Amino acid sequence: MGGYEEIRGNLIGMLEELNDRLSKITEDVKHVAEPPEKDFAEQAVQAENYEVIDFLGNRARNEIAQIKDAIARIDAGQYGVCQSCGEPIGEARLKALPYSDLCIKCASQQGC
């Protein structure tokens, strides 16, 4: 595989989308400072909502880090190479998961 300009552009688009999503999640979290509901059932629902929002925020931050790493690998000429075994990562895997740093074999062994 050669030039990865198109993939790099797609990764940057994904990064912008995730940053926007994370910004919206952060806005939602700021509303957590509102006083808790008086009703116990409503408090339980609020707690679940905050857990979901926190999960989504953490997941977005993790994906942002993976995308930034992939962009750095492209820039360093190391993209498309498994970080575990050093073999090329299949084109189909890179299309499905463009920020992948493991080939399918290594990912399977690691439970990813």
Tab-separated table of N, CA, C and O in Angstrom:
chain	number	residue	atom	x	y	z
A	1	MET	N	0.845	-1.193	0.000
A	1	MET	CA	0.000	0.000	0.000
A	1	MET	C	0.876	1.237	0.000
A	1	MET	O	1.884	1.291	0.678
A	2	GLY	N	0.464	2.196	-0.733
A	2	GLY	CA	1.285	3.382	-0.882
A	2	GLY	C	0.752	4.572	-0.129
A	2	GLY	O	0.661	4.562	1.079
A	3	GLY	N	0.370	5.626	-0.887
A	3	GLY	CA	-0.061	6.871	-0.270
A	3	GLY	C	-1.355	6.726	0.507
A	3	GLY	O	-2.269	6.011	0.110
A	4	TYR	N	-1.399	7.399	1.612
A	4	TYR	CA	-2.560	7.318	2.493
A	4	TYR	C	-3.221	8.683	2.679
A	4	TYR	O	-3.828	8.938	3.700
A	5	GLU	N	-3.111	9.540	1.652
A	5	GLU	CA	-3.671	10.882	1.765
A	5	GLU	C	-5.182	10.846	1.983
A	5	GLU	O	-5.716	11.593	2.797
A	6	GLU	N	-5.860	9.955	1.241
A	6	GLU	CA	-7.319	9.872	1.375
A	6	GLU	C	-7.695	9.383	2.776
A	6	GLU	O	-8.599	9.927	3.408
A	7	ILE	N	-6.997	8.364	3.254
A	7	ILE	CA	-7.270	7.852	4.593
A	7	ILE	C	-6.981	8.926	5.628
A	7	ILE	O	-7.741	9.110	6.573
A	8	ARG	N	-5.871	9.667	5.440
A	8	ARG	CA	-5.532	10.746	6.375
A	8	ARG	C	-6.646	11.782	6.418
A	8	ARG	O	-7.060	12.245	7.477
A	9	GLY	N	-7.171	12.142	5.248
A	9	GLY	CA	-8.280	13.091	5.181
A	9	GLY	C	-9.520	12.560	5.886
A	9	GLY	O	-10.208	13.306	6.593
A	10	ASN	N	-9.803	11.267	5.683
A	10	ASN	CA	-10.945	10.652	6.368
A	10	ASN	C	-10.746	10.654	7.881
A	10	ASN	O	-11.689	10.903	8.637
A	11	LEU	N	-9.523	10.365	8.321
A	11	LEU	CA	-9.232	10.378	9.755
A	11	LEU	C	-9.405	11.773	10.344
A	11	LEU	O	-9.948	11.929	11.438
A	12	ILE	N	-8.975	12.773	9.600
A	12	ILE	CA	-9.144	14.153	10.086
A	12	ILE	C	-10.631	14.490	10.182
A	12	ILE	O	-11.077	15.118	11.147
A	13	GLY	N	-11.412	14.045	9.210
A	13	GLY	CA	-12.867	14.248	9.273
A	13	GLY	C	-13.474	13.555	10.483
A	13	GLY	O	-14.326	14.124	11.170
A	14	MET	N	-13.033	12.331	10.738
A	14	MET	CA	-13.520	11.597	11.912
A	14	MET	C	-13.129	12.328	13.193
A	14	MET	O	-13.923	12.415	14.130
A	15	LEU	N	-11.913	12.845	13.214
A	15	LEU	CA	-11.422	13.569	14.386
A	15	LEU	C	-12.258	14.813	14.650
A	15	LEU	O	-12.651	15.075	15.792
A	16	GLU	N	-12.576	15.549	13.601
A	16	GLU	CA	-13.400	16.749	13.756
A	16	GLU	C	-14.790	16.386	14.276
A	16	GLU	O	-15.329	17.056	15.155
A	17	GLU	N	-15.360	15.308	13.726
A	17	GLU	CA	-16.691	14.868	14.163
A	17	GLU	C	-16.669	14.450	15.634
A	17	GLU	O	-17.566	14.790	16.405
A	18	LEU	N	-15.640	13.705	16.026
A	18	LEU	CA	-15.542	13.266	17.419
A	18	LEU	C	-15.309	14.435	18.363
A	18	LEU	O	-15.857	14.463	19.465
A	19	ASN	N	-14.489	15.391	17.945
A	19	ASN	CA	-14.271	16.574	18.781
A	19	ASN	C	-15.571	17.343	18.978
A	19	ASN	O	-15.856	17.824	20.079
A	20	ASP	N	-16.377	17.423	17.919
A	20	ASP	CA	-17.676	18.088	18.019
A	20	ASP	C	-18.590	17.321	18.971
A	20	ASP	O	-19.243	17.902	19.834
A	21	ARG	N	-18.611	15.997	18.832
A	21	ARG	CA	-19.438	15.157	19.710
A	21	ARG	C	-18.987	15.288	21.162
A	21	ARG	O	-19.810	15.415	22.070
A	22	LEU	N	-17.674	15.284	21.377
A	22	LEU	CA	-17.150	15.410	22.738
A	22	LEU	C	-17.501	16.765	23.326
A	22	LEU	O	-17.816	16.874	24.515
A	23	SER	N	-17.477	17.796	22.512
A	23	SER	CA	-17.862	19.128	22.972
A	23	SER	C	-19.321	19.144	23.436
A	23	SER	O	-19.646	19.709	24.483
A	24	LYS	N	-20.185	18.473	22.681
A	24	LYS	CA	-21.599	18.399	23.064
A	24	LYS	C	-21.784	17.580	24.336
A	24	LYS	O	-22.598	17.927	25.189
A	25	ILE	N	-21.013	16.511	24.464
A	25	ILE	CA	-21.084	15.697	25.684
A	25	ILE	C	-20.634	16.527	26.877
A	25	ILE	O	-21.260	16.489	27.938
A	26	THR	N	-19.571	17.300	26.697
A	26	THR	CA	-19.066	18.150	27.773
A	26	THR	C	-20.115	19.176	28.182
A	26	THR	O	-20.302	19.441	29.370
A	27	GLU	N	-20.827	19.723	27.205
A	27	GLU	CA	-21.909	20.659	27.518
A	27	GLU	C	-22.978	19.974	28.357
A	27	GLU	O	-23.488	20.554	29.323
A	28	ASP	N	-23.323	18.737	27.984
A	28	ASP	CA	-24.329	17.994	28.749
A	28	ASP	C	-23.853	17.745	30.174
A	28	ASP	O	-24.633	17.829	31.119
A	29	VAL	N	-22.582	17.433	30.332
A	29	VAL	CA	-22.031	17.154	31.661
A	29	VAL	C	-22.091	18.406	32.531
A	29	VAL	O	-22.335	18.320	33.728
A	30	LYS	N	-21.919	19.561	31.943
A	30	LYS	CA	-21.973	20.804	32.716
A	30	LYS	C	-23.342	21.005	33.353
A	30	LYS	O	-23.469	21.652	34.372
A	31	HIS	N	-24.355	20.421	32.745
A	31	HIS	CA	-25.701	20.531	33.313
A	31	HIS	C	-25.891	19.599	34.505
A	31	HIS	O	-26.921	19.621	35.152
A	32	VAL	N	-24.884	18.788	34.790
A	32	VAL	CA	-24.937	17.883	35.937
A	32	VAL	C	-25.005	18.682	37.234
A	32	VAL	O	-25.512	18.211	38.239
A	33	ALA	N	-24.532	19.905	37.204
A	33	ALA	CA	-24.516	20.730	38.404
A	33	ALA	C	-25.927	21.152	38.848
A	33	ALA	O	-26.078	21.739	39.905
A	34	GLU	N	-26.913	20.842	38.047
A	34	GLU	CA	-28.285	21.175	38.426
A	34	GLU	C	-28.662	20.381	39.665
A	34	GLU	O	-28.164	19.280	39.887
A	35	PRO	N	-29.531	20.912	40.497
A	35	PRO	CA	-29.910	20.186	41.711
A	35	PRO	C	-30.553	18.844	41.367
A	35	PRO	O	-31.270	18.735	40.376
A	36	PRO	N	-30.301	17.829	42.187
A	36	PRO	CA	-30.878	16.516	41.907
A	36	PRO	C	-32.392	16.539	42.073
A	36	PRO	O	-32.946	17.348	42.816
A	37	GLU	N	-33.020	15.653	41.359
A	37	GLU	CA	-34.470	15.509	41.476
A	37	GLU	C	-34.815	15.091	42.901
A	37	GLU	O	-34.055	14.405	43.562
A	38	LYS	N	-35.984	15.497	43.366
A	38	LYS	CA	-36.427	15.114	44.713
A	38	LYS	C	-36.921	13.679	44.742
A	38	LYS	O	-36.798	12.996	45.738
A	39	ASP	N	-37.467	13.242	43.620
A	39	ASP	CA	-38.001	11.898	43.530
A	39	ASP	C	-36.857	10.894	43.376
A	39	ASP	O	-35.978	11.046	42.522
A	40	PHE	N	-36.860	9.858	44.209
A	40	PHE	CA	-35.791	8.863	44.199
A	40	PHE	C	-35.683	8.171	42.836
A	40	PHE	O	-34.586	7.934	42.330
A	41	ALA	N	-36.819	7.843	42.215
A	41	ALA	CA	-36.810	7.180	40.911
A	41	ALA	C	-36.162	8.078	39.857
A	41	ALA	O	-35.387	7.616	39.017
A	42	GLU	N	-36.464	9.363	39.922
A	42	GLU	CA	-35.861	10.310	38.983
A	42	GLU	C	-34.354	10.447	39.232
A	42	GLU	O	-33.578	10.609	38.299
A	43	GLN	N	-33.947	10.382	40.488
A	43	GLN	CA	-32.515	10.428	40.803
A	43	GLN	C	-31.801	9.226	40.187
A	43	GLN	O	-30.691	9.354	39.665
A	44	ALA	N	-32.430	8.066	40.244
A	44	ALA	CA	-31.847	6.857	39.655
A	44	ALA	C	-31.705	7.007	38.142
A	44	ALA	O	-30.686	6.635	37.568
A	45	VAL	N	-32.726	7.576	37.511
A	45	VAL	CA	-32.679	7.793	36.065
A	45	VAL	C	-31.570	8.789	35.729
A	45	VAL	O	-30.805	8.582	34.777
A	46	GLN	N	-31.465	9.872	36.511
A	46	GLN	CA	-30.406	10.860	36.282
A	46	GLN	C	-29.028	10.217	36.423
A	46	GLN	O	-28.142	10.466	35.607
A	47	ALA	N	-28.845	9.394	37.436
A	47	ALA	CA	-27.554	8.734	37.657
A	47	ALA	C	-27.197	7.848	36.466
A	47	ALA	O	-26.046	7.839	36.011
A	48	GLU	N	-28.169	7.116	35.952
A	48	GLU	CA	-27.920	6.278	34.776
A	48	GLU	C	-27.552	7.129	33.571
A	48	GLU	O	-26.647	6.777	32.810
A	49	ASN	N	-28.256	8.232	33.393
A	49	ASN	CA	-27.952	9.124	32.270
A	49	ASN	C	-26.531	9.661	32.372
A	49	ASN	O	-25.821	9.743	31.371
A	50	TYR	N	-26.106	10.047	33.566
A	50	TYR	CA	-24.753	10.574	33.755
A	50	TYR	C	-23.703	9.507	33.479
A	50	TYR	O	-22.651	9.796	32.914
A	51	GLU	N	-24.011	8.260	33.850
A	51	GLU	CA	-23.085	7.163	33.566
A	51	GLU	C	-22.939	6.955	32.061
A	51	GLU	O	-21.828	6.738	31.566
A	52	VAL	N	-24.033	7.033	31.342
A	52	VAL	CA	-23.996	6.874	29.888
A	52	VAL	C	-23.215	8.014	29.259
A	52	VAL	O	-22.357	7.795	28.392
A	53	ILE	N	-23.472	9.231	29.702
A	53	ILE	CA	-22.760	10.393	29.172
A	53	ILE	C	-21.263	10.265	29.451
A	53	ILE	O	-20.437	10.522	28.569
A	54	ASP	N	-20.919	9.835	30.644
A	54	ASP	CA	-19.505	9.653	31.001
A	54	ASP	C	-18.868	8.580	30.125
A	54	ASP	O	-17.759	8.758	29.614
A	55	PHE	N	-19.568	7.473	29.911
A	55	PHE	CA	-19.070	6.394	29.055
A	55	PHE	C	-18.824	6.904	27.638
A	55	PHE	O	-17.780	6.637	27.038
A	56	LEU	N	-19.797	7.632	27.095
A	56	LEU	CA	-19.665	8.158	25.733
A	56	LEU	C	-18.492	9.130	25.624
A	56	LEU	O	-17.751	9.119	24.632
A	57	GLY	N	-18.313	9.957	26.640
A	57	GLY	CA	-17.193	10.888	26.636
A	57	GLY	C	-15.857	10.167	26.675
A	57	GLY	O	-14.935	10.501	25.917
A	58	ASN	N	-15.750	9.154	27.523
A	58	ASN	CA	-14.511	8.386	27.608
A	58	ASN	C	-14.225	7.649	26.308
A	58	ASN	O	-13.080	7.584	25.856
A	59	ARG	N	-15.266	7.104	25.722
A	59	ARG	CA	-15.092	6.388	24.455
A	59	ARG	C	-14.641	7.341	23.351
A	59	ARG	O	-13.767	6.997	22.549
A	60	ALA	N	-15.231	8.529	23.300
A	60	ALA	CA	-14.832	9.521	22.294
A	60	ALA	C	-13.384	9.937	22.494
A	60	ALA	O	-12.624	10.033	21.527
A	61	ARG	N	-12.978	10.161	23.744
A	61	ARG	CA	-11.581	10.538	24.014
A	61	ARG	C	-10.617	9.438	23.590
A	61	ARG	O	-9.559	9.711	23.024
A	62	ASN	N	-10.990	8.191	23.832
A	62	ASN	CA	-10.156	7.055	23.439
A	62	ASN	C	-10.024	6.980	21.918
A	62	ASN	O	-8.930	6.801	21.389
A	63	GLU	N	-11.142	7.145	21.229
A	63	GLU	CA	-11.125	7.081	19.768
A	63	GLU	C	-10.338	8.252	19.184
A	63	GLU	O	-9.593	8.085	18.214
A	64	ILE	N	-10.445	9.428	19.796
A	64	ILE	CA	-9.668	10.592	19.358
A	64	ILE	C	-8.177	10.292	19.465
A	64	ILE	O	-7.401	10.576	18.542
A	65	ALA	N	-7.761	9.700	20.567
A	65	ALA	CA	-6.347	9.355	20.756
A	65	ALA	C	-5.891	8.356	19.696
A	65	ALA	O	-4.790	8.492	19.135
A	66	GLN	N	-6.721	7.364	19.393
A	66	GLN	CA	-6.362	6.370	18.379
A	66	GLN	C	-6.236	7.011	17.001
A	66	GLN	O	-5.329	6.676	16.234
A	67	ILE	N	-7.131	7.930	16.694
A	67	ILE	CA	-7.090	8.608	15.394
A	67	ILE	C	-5.846	9.482	15.292
A	67	ILE	O	-5.158	9.481	14.269
A	68	LYS	N	-5.532	10.209	16.354
A	68	LYS	CA	-4.324	11.040	16.342
A	68	LYS	C	-3.080	10.185	16.171
A	68	LYS	O	-2.156	10.563	15.443
A	69	ASP	N	-3.057	9.021	16.817
A	69	ASP	CA	-1.932	8.102	16.655
A	69	ASP	C	-1.826	7.622	15.207
A	69	ASP	O	-0.721	7.528	14.660
A	70	ALA	N	-2.962	7.309	14.590
A	70	ALA	CA	-2.952	6.851	13.200
A	70	ALA	C	-2.437	7.939	12.269
A	70	ALA	O	-1.640	7.664	11.363
A	71	ILE	N	-2.868	9.173	12.496
A	71	ILE	CA	-2.384	10.294	11.676
A	71	ILE	C	-0.875	10.448	11.848
A	71	ILE	O	-0.143	10.650	10.872
A	72	ALA	N	-0.414	10.314	13.075
A	72	ALA	CA	1.037	10.412	13.331
A	72	ALA	C	1.785	9.282	12.628
A	72	ALA	O	2.887	9.499	12.089
A	73	ARG	N	1.212	8.073	12.611
A	73	ARG	CA	1.855	6.954	11.913
A	73	ARG	C	1.907	7.214	10.413
A	73	ARG	O	2.906	6.894	9.753
A	74	ILE	N	0.834	7.798	9.858
A	74	ILE	CA	0.849	8.147	8.430
A	74	ILE	C	1.971	9.143	8.173
A	74	ILE	O	2.770	8.968	7.242
A	75	ASP	N	2.044	10.182	8.987
A	75	ASP	CA	3.051	11.220	8.806
A	75	ASP	C	4.473	10.686	8.959
A	75	ASP	O	5.407	11.176	8.320
A	76	ALA	N	4.633	9.652	9.791
A	76	ALA	CA	5.953	9.067	10.029
A	76	ALA	C	6.273	7.936	9.047
A	76	ALA	O	7.356	7.353	9.114
A	77	GLY	N	5.326	7.609	8.157
A	77	GLY	CA	5.544	6.539	7.199
A	77	GLY	C	5.441	5.153	7.816
A	77	GLY	O	5.972	4.187	7.269
A	78	GLN	N	4.741	5.045	8.945
A	78	GLN	CA	4.619	3.764	9.643
A	78	GLN	C	3.188	3.225	9.634
A	78	GLN	O	2.900	2.234	10.285
A	79	TYR	N	2.323	3.860	8.885
A	79	TYR	CA	0.913	3.458	8.845
A	79	TYR	C	0.767	2.168	8.052
A	79	TYR	O	1.481	1.919	7.087
A	80	GLY	N	-0.177	1.333	8.476
A	80	GLY	CA	-0.462	0.109	7.760
A	80	GLY	C	0.416	-1.058	8.166
A	80	GLY	O	0.372	-2.115	7.558
A	81	VAL	N	1.218	-0.859	9.202
A	81	VAL	CA	2.096	-1.906	9.714
A	81	VAL	C	1.650	-2.247	11.133
A	81	VAL	O	1.482	-1.358	11.973
A	82	CYS	N	1.472	-3.535	11.404
A	82	CYS	CA	1.035	-3.988	12.715
A	82	CYS	C	2.069	-3.613	13.769
A	82	CYS	O	3.264	-3.883	13.609
A	83	GLN	N	1.599	-2.984	14.837
A	83	GLN	CA	2.482	-2.555	15.917
A	83	GLN	C	2.950	-3.722	16.783
A	83	GLN	O	3.857	-3.570	17.584
A	84	SER	N	2.339	-4.895	16.581
A	84	SER	CA	2.709	-6.059	17.370
A	84	SER	C	3.686	-6.963	16.624
A	84	SER	O	4.753	-7.274	17.134
A	85	CYS	N	3.318	-7.369	15.404
A	85	CYS	CA	4.152	-8.340	14.675
A	85	CYS	C	4.972	-7.734	13.548
A	85	CYS	O	5.858	-8.382	13.015
A	86	GLY	N	4.648	-6.497	13.152
A	86	GLY	CA	5.401	-5.836	12.086
A	86	GLY	C	4.947	-6.187	10.678
A	86	GLY	O	5.510	-5.692	9.703
A	87	GLU	N	3.928	-7.037	10.565
A	87	GLU	CA	3.395	-7.405	9.251
A	87	GLU	C	2.428	-6.327	8.766
A	87	GLU	O	1.874	-5.575	9.564
A	88	PRO	N	2.192	-6.266	7.450
A	88	PRO	CA	1.215	-5.293	6.933
A	88	PRO	C	-0.191	-5.589	7.461
A	88	PRO	O	-0.569	-6.745	7.623
A	89	ILE	N	-0.927	-4.524	7.718
A	89	ILE	CA	-2.335	-4.642	8.112
A	89	ILE	C	-3.131	-4.698	6.814
A	89	ILE	O	-2.914	-3.888	5.915
A	90	GLY	N	-4.041	-5.650	6.717
A	90	GLY	CA	-4.826	-5.822	5.500
A	90	GLY	C	-5.616	-4.578	5.122
A	90	GLY	O	-6.116	-3.850	5.978
A	91	GLU	N	-5.721	-4.365	3.817
A	91	GLU	CA	-6.428	-3.188	3.308
A	91	GLU	C	-7.889	-3.166	3.762
A	91	GLU	O	-8.424	-2.113	4.114
A	92	ALA	N	-8.532	-4.334	3.786
A	92	ALA	CA	-9.932	-4.404	4.221
A	92	ALA	C	-10.066	-3.966	5.681
A	92	ALA	O	-11.015	-3.273	6.041
A	93	ARG	N	-9.107	-4.357	6.520
A	93	ARG	CA	-9.143	-3.958	7.937
A	93	ARG	C	-8.952	-2.455	8.068
A	93	ARG	O	-9.622	-1.802	8.869
A	94	LEU	N	-8.030	-1.904	7.300
A	94	LEU	CA	-7.795	-0.460	7.366
A	94	LEU	C	-9.002	0.327	6.867
A	94	LEU	O	-9.281	1.416	7.372
A	95	LYS	N	-9.715	-0.220	5.892
A	95	LYS	CA	-10.924	0.454	5.413
A	95	LYS	C	-12.010	0.406	6.483
A	95	LYS	O	-12.735	1.371	6.675
A	96	ALA	N	-12.124	-0.732	7.167
A	96	ALA	CA	-13.154	-0.890	8.195
A	96	ALA	C	-12.810	-0.132	9.468
A	96	ALA	O	-13.690	0.428	10.130
A	97	LEU	N	-11.537	-0.105	9.821
A	97	LEU	CA	-11.074	0.517	11.059
A	97	LEU	C	-9.777	1.273	10.758
A	97	LEU	O	-8.673	0.787	11.036
A	98	PRO	N	-9.894	2.455	10.158
A	98	PRO	CA	-8.708	3.141	9.635
A	98	PRO	C	-7.673	3.547	10.687
A	98	PRO	O	-6.536	3.836	10.340
A	99	TYR	N	-8.028	3.506	11.952
A	99	TYR	CA	-7.048	3.847	12.978
A	99	TYR	C	-6.468	2.606	13.656
A	99	TYR	O	-5.766	2.702	14.662
A	100	SER	N	-6.735	1.439	13.055
A	100	SER	CA	-6.216	0.200	13.616
A	100	SER	C	-4.691	0.191	13.567
A	100	SER	O	-4.082	0.593	12.581
A	101	ASP	N	-4.088	-0.302	14.643
A	101	ASP	CA	-2.629	-0.430	14.660
A	101	ASP	C	-2.207	-1.897	14.788
A	101	ASP	O	-1.042	-2.192	14.990
A	102	LEU	N	-3.185	-2.805	14.650
A	102	LEU	CA	-2.917	-4.232	14.732
A	102	LEU	C	-3.517	-4.939	13.523
A	102	LEU	O	-4.616	-4.591	13.079
A	103	CYS	N	-2.806	-5.949	13.021
A	103	CYS	CA	-3.377	-6.783	11.968
A	103	CYS	C	-4.491	-7.622	12.589
A	103	CYS	O	-4.612	-7.709	13.818
A	104	ILE	N	-5.276	-8.246	11.768
A	104	ILE	CA	-6.423	-9.006	12.261
A	104	ILE	C	-5.979	-10.153	13.157
A	104	ILE	O	-6.616	-10.444	14.169
A	105	LYS	N	-4.862	-10.795	12.831
A	105	LYS	CA	-4.367	-11.922	13.620
A	105	LYS	C	-3.990	-11.463	15.036
A	105	LYS	O	-4.397	-12.060	16.027
A	106	CYS	N	-3.218	-10.388	15.134
A	106	CYS	CA	-2.789	-9.887	16.440
A	106	CYS	C	-3.964	-9.329	17.239
A	106	CYS	O	-4.036	-9.502	18.449
A	107	ALA	N	-4.879	-8.671	16.542
A	107	ALA	CA	-6.067	-8.138	17.219
A	107	ALA	C	-6.894	-9.273	17.808
A	107	ALA	O	-7.401	-9.171	18.923
A	108	SER	N	-7.020	-10.361	17.058
A	108	SER	CA	-7.772	-11.525	17.535
A	108	SER	C	-7.090	-12.147	18.758
A	108	SER	O	-7.761	-12.549	19.713
A	109	GLN	N	-5.781	-12.222	18.723
A	109	GLN	CA	-5.041	-12.793	19.839
A	109	GLN	C	-5.153	-11.929	21.098
A	109	GLN	O	-5.130	-12.448	22.200
A	110	GLN	N	-5.280	-10.635	20.908
A	110	GLN	CA	-5.380	-9.722	22.039
A	110	GLN	C	-6.828	-9.486	22.456
A	110	GLN	O	-7.092	-8.730	23.390
A	111	GLY	N	-7.760	-10.078	21.744
A	111	GLY	CA	-9.168	-9.930	22.098
A	111	GLY	C	-9.761	-8.601	21.701
A	111	GLY	O	-10.745	-8.150	22.269
A	112	CYS	N	-9.176	-7.934	20.704
A	112	CYS	CA	-9.661	-6.630	20.255
A	112	CYS	C	-10.721	-6.776	19.189
A	112	CYS	O	-10.687	-7.573	18.352
